[in-house]
PDB file of C-alpha atoms in Angstrom:
ATOM      1  CA  UNK A  15       0.000   0.000   0.000  1.00  0.00           C
ATOM      2  CA  UNK A  16       1.235   3.525  -0.622  1.00  0.00           C
ATOM      3  CA  UNK A  17       2.307   5.509   2.420  1.00  0.00           C
ATOM      4  CA  UNK A  18      -0.436   7.789   3.706  1.00  0.00           C
ATOM      5  CA  UNK A  19      -0.406  10.268   6.549  1.00  0.00           C
ATOM      6  CA  UNK A  20      -2.673   7.951   8.553  1.00  0.00           C
ATOM      7  CA  UNK A  21      -0.206   5.072   8.081  1.00  0.00           C
ATOM      8  CA  UNK A  22       2.635   7.331   9.189  1.00  0.00           C
ATOM      9  CA  UNK A  23       0.781   8.452  12.334  1.00  0.00           C
ATOM     10  CA  UNK A  24      -0.244   4.882  13.135  1.00  0.00           C
ATOM     11  CA  UNK A  25       3.384   3.764  12.915  1.00  0.00           C
ATOM     12  CA  UNK A  26       4.565   6.593  15.174  1.00  0.00           C
ATOM     13  CA  UNK A  27       1.764   5.827  17.610  1.00  0.00           C
ATOM     14  CA  UNK A  28       3.101   2.287  18.092  1.00  0.00           C
ATOM     15  CA  UNK A  29       6.637   3.493  18.888  1.00  0.00           C
ATOM     16  CA  UNK A  30       8.194   4.882  22.015  1.00  0.00           C
ATOM     17  CA  UNK A  31       9.650   8.272  21.182  1.00  0.00           C
ATOM     18  CA  UNK A  32      12.323   9.822  23.372  1.00  0.00           C
ATOM     19  CA  UNK A  33      12.881  13.536  23.880  1.00  0.00           C
ATOM     20  CA  UNK A  34      15.988  15.606  24.540  1.00  0.00           C
ATOM     21  CA  UNK A  35      16.502  17.978  27.465  1.00  0.00           C
ATOM     22  CA  UNK A  36      14.877  20.823  25.517  1.00  0.00           C
ATOM     23  CA  UNK A  37      11.732  18.751  24.900  1.00  0.00           C
ATOM     24  CA  UNK A  38      12.441  18.072  21.222  1.00  0.00           C
ATOM     25  CA  UNK A  39      11.446  14.634  19.958  1.00  0.00           C
ATOM     26  CA  UNK A  40      14.110  12.224  18.755  1.00  0.00           C
ATOM     27  CA  UNK A  41      12.223  10.991  15.738  1.00  0.00           C
ATOM     28  CA  UNK A  42      12.982   7.550  14.315  1.00  0.00           C
ATOM     29  CA  UNK A  43      14.899   7.150  11.079  1.00  0.00           C
ATOM     30  CA  UNK A  44      12.897   5.948   8.096  1.00  0.00           C
ATOM     31  CA  UNK A  45      14.601   3.350   5.938  1.00  0.00           C
ATOM     32  CA  UNK A  46      13.208   2.689   2.484  1.00  0.00           C
ATOM     33  CA  UNK A  47      14.116   1.731  -1.037  1.00  0.00           C
ATOM     34  CA  UNK A  48      15.758   4.595  -2.973  1.00  0.00           C
ATOM     35  CA  UNK A  49      13.045   4.457  -5.636  1.00  0.00           C
ATOM     36  CA  UNK A  50      10.450   5.346  -2.999  1.00  0.00           C
ATOM     37  CA  UNK A  51      12.524   8.124  -1.457  1.00  0.00           C
ATOM     38  CA  UNK A  52      11.598  10.926  -3.868  1.00  0.00           C
ATOM     39  CA  UNK A  53       7.851  10.314  -3.789  1.00  0.00           C
ATOM     40  CA  UNK A  54       7.944   9.987  -0.012  1.00  0.00           C
ATOM     41  CA  UNK A  55       9.934  13.205   0.336  1.00  0.00           C
ATOM     42  CA  UNK A  56       7.230  14.990  -1.701  1.00  0.00           C
ATOM     43  CA  UNK A  57       4.493  13.548   0.518  1.00  0.00           C
ATOM     44  CA  UNK A  58       6.239  14.743   3.670  1.00  0.00           C
ATOM     45  CA  UNK A  59       6.602  18.225   2.178  1.00  0.00           C
ATOM     46  CA  UNK A  60       2.859  18.278   1.418  1.00  0.00           C
ATOM     47  CA  UNK A  61       1.989  17.037   4.907  1.00  0.00           C
ATOM     48  CA  UNK A  62       4.157  19.729   6.504  1.00  0.00           C
ATOM     49  CA  UNK A  63       2.170  22.396   4.639  1.00  0.00           C
ATOM     50  CA  UNK A  64      -1.243  20.941   5.513  1.00  0.00           C
ATOM     51  CA  UNK A  65      -2.528  22.547   8.749  1.00  0.00           C
ATOM     52  CA  UNK A  66      -4.702  19.531   9.601  1.00  0.00           C
ATOM     53  CA  UNK A  67      -1.790  17.112   9.262  1.00  0.00           C
ATOM     54  CA  UNK A  68       0.456  19.422  11.252  1.00  0.00           C
ATOM     55  CA  UNK A  69      -2.105  19.668  14.044  1.00  0.00           C
ATOM     56  CA  UNK A  70      -2.595  15.894  14.203  1.00  0.00           C
ATOM     57  CA  UNK A  71       1.178  15.315  14.306  1.00  0.00           C
ATOM     58  CA  UNK A  72       1.614  17.979  17.004  1.00  0.00           C
ATOM     59  CA  UNK A  73      -1.101  16.318  19.107  1.00  0.00           C
ATOM     60  CA  UNK A  74       0.609  12.941  18.740  1.00  0.00           C
ATOM     61  CA  UNK A  75       3.999  14.421  19.679  1.00  0.00           C
ATOM     62  CA  UNK A  76       2.468  16.148  22.723  1.00  0.00           C
ATOM     63  CA  UNK A  77       0.946  12.845  23.865  1.00  0.00           C
ATOM     64  CA  UNK A  78       4.227  11.015  23.267  1.00  0.00           C
ATOM     65  CA  UNK A  79       6.030  13.680  25.303  1.00  0.00           C
ATOM     66  CA  UNK A  80       3.653  13.152  28.230  1.00  0.00           C
ATOM     67  CA  UNK A  81       4.182   9.379  27.946  1.00  0.00           C
ATOM     68  CA  UNK A  82       7.954   9.916  27.930  1.00  0.00           C
ATOM     69  CA  UNK A  83       7.740  12.113  31.053  1.00  0.00           C
ATOM     70  CA  UNK A  84       5.698   9.387  32.762  1.00  0.00           C
ATOM     71  CA  UNK A  85       8.255   6.719  31.786  1.00  0.00           C
ATOM     72  CA  UNK A  86      11.164   8.853  32.950  1.00  0.00           C
ATOM     73  CA  UNK A  87       9.418   9.783  36.185  1.00  0.00           C
ATOM     74  CA  UNK A  88       8.714   6.147  37.041  1.00  0.00           C
ATOM     75  CA  UNK A  89      12.266   4.914  36.470  1.00  0.00           C
ATOM     76  CA  UNK A  90      14.003   3.427  39.465  1.00  0.00           C
ATOM     77  CA  UNK A  91      17.516   4.714  39.850  1.00  0.00           C
ATOM     78  CA  UNK A  92      20.180   2.432  41.282  1.00  0.00           C
ATOM     79  CA  UNK A  93      21.550   3.470  44.676  1.00  0.00           C
TER      80      UNK A  93
END
């Protein structure tokens, strides 16, 4: 199936995403066949310009950030 924005969000939703000290997400690296790279790059450019897609991605990142804070807050440090 061709990559859609919904597929992309669903994949990110299944992953644990870490954040740096400034609160920026450390997004996973996408690995794909070189033939798909150009069409995928165009799709990402379109999605970045679409306000609805941007809002949905921002909401997912905000939720992932809260999940990361919960994970980090519940870690047990070794004495």
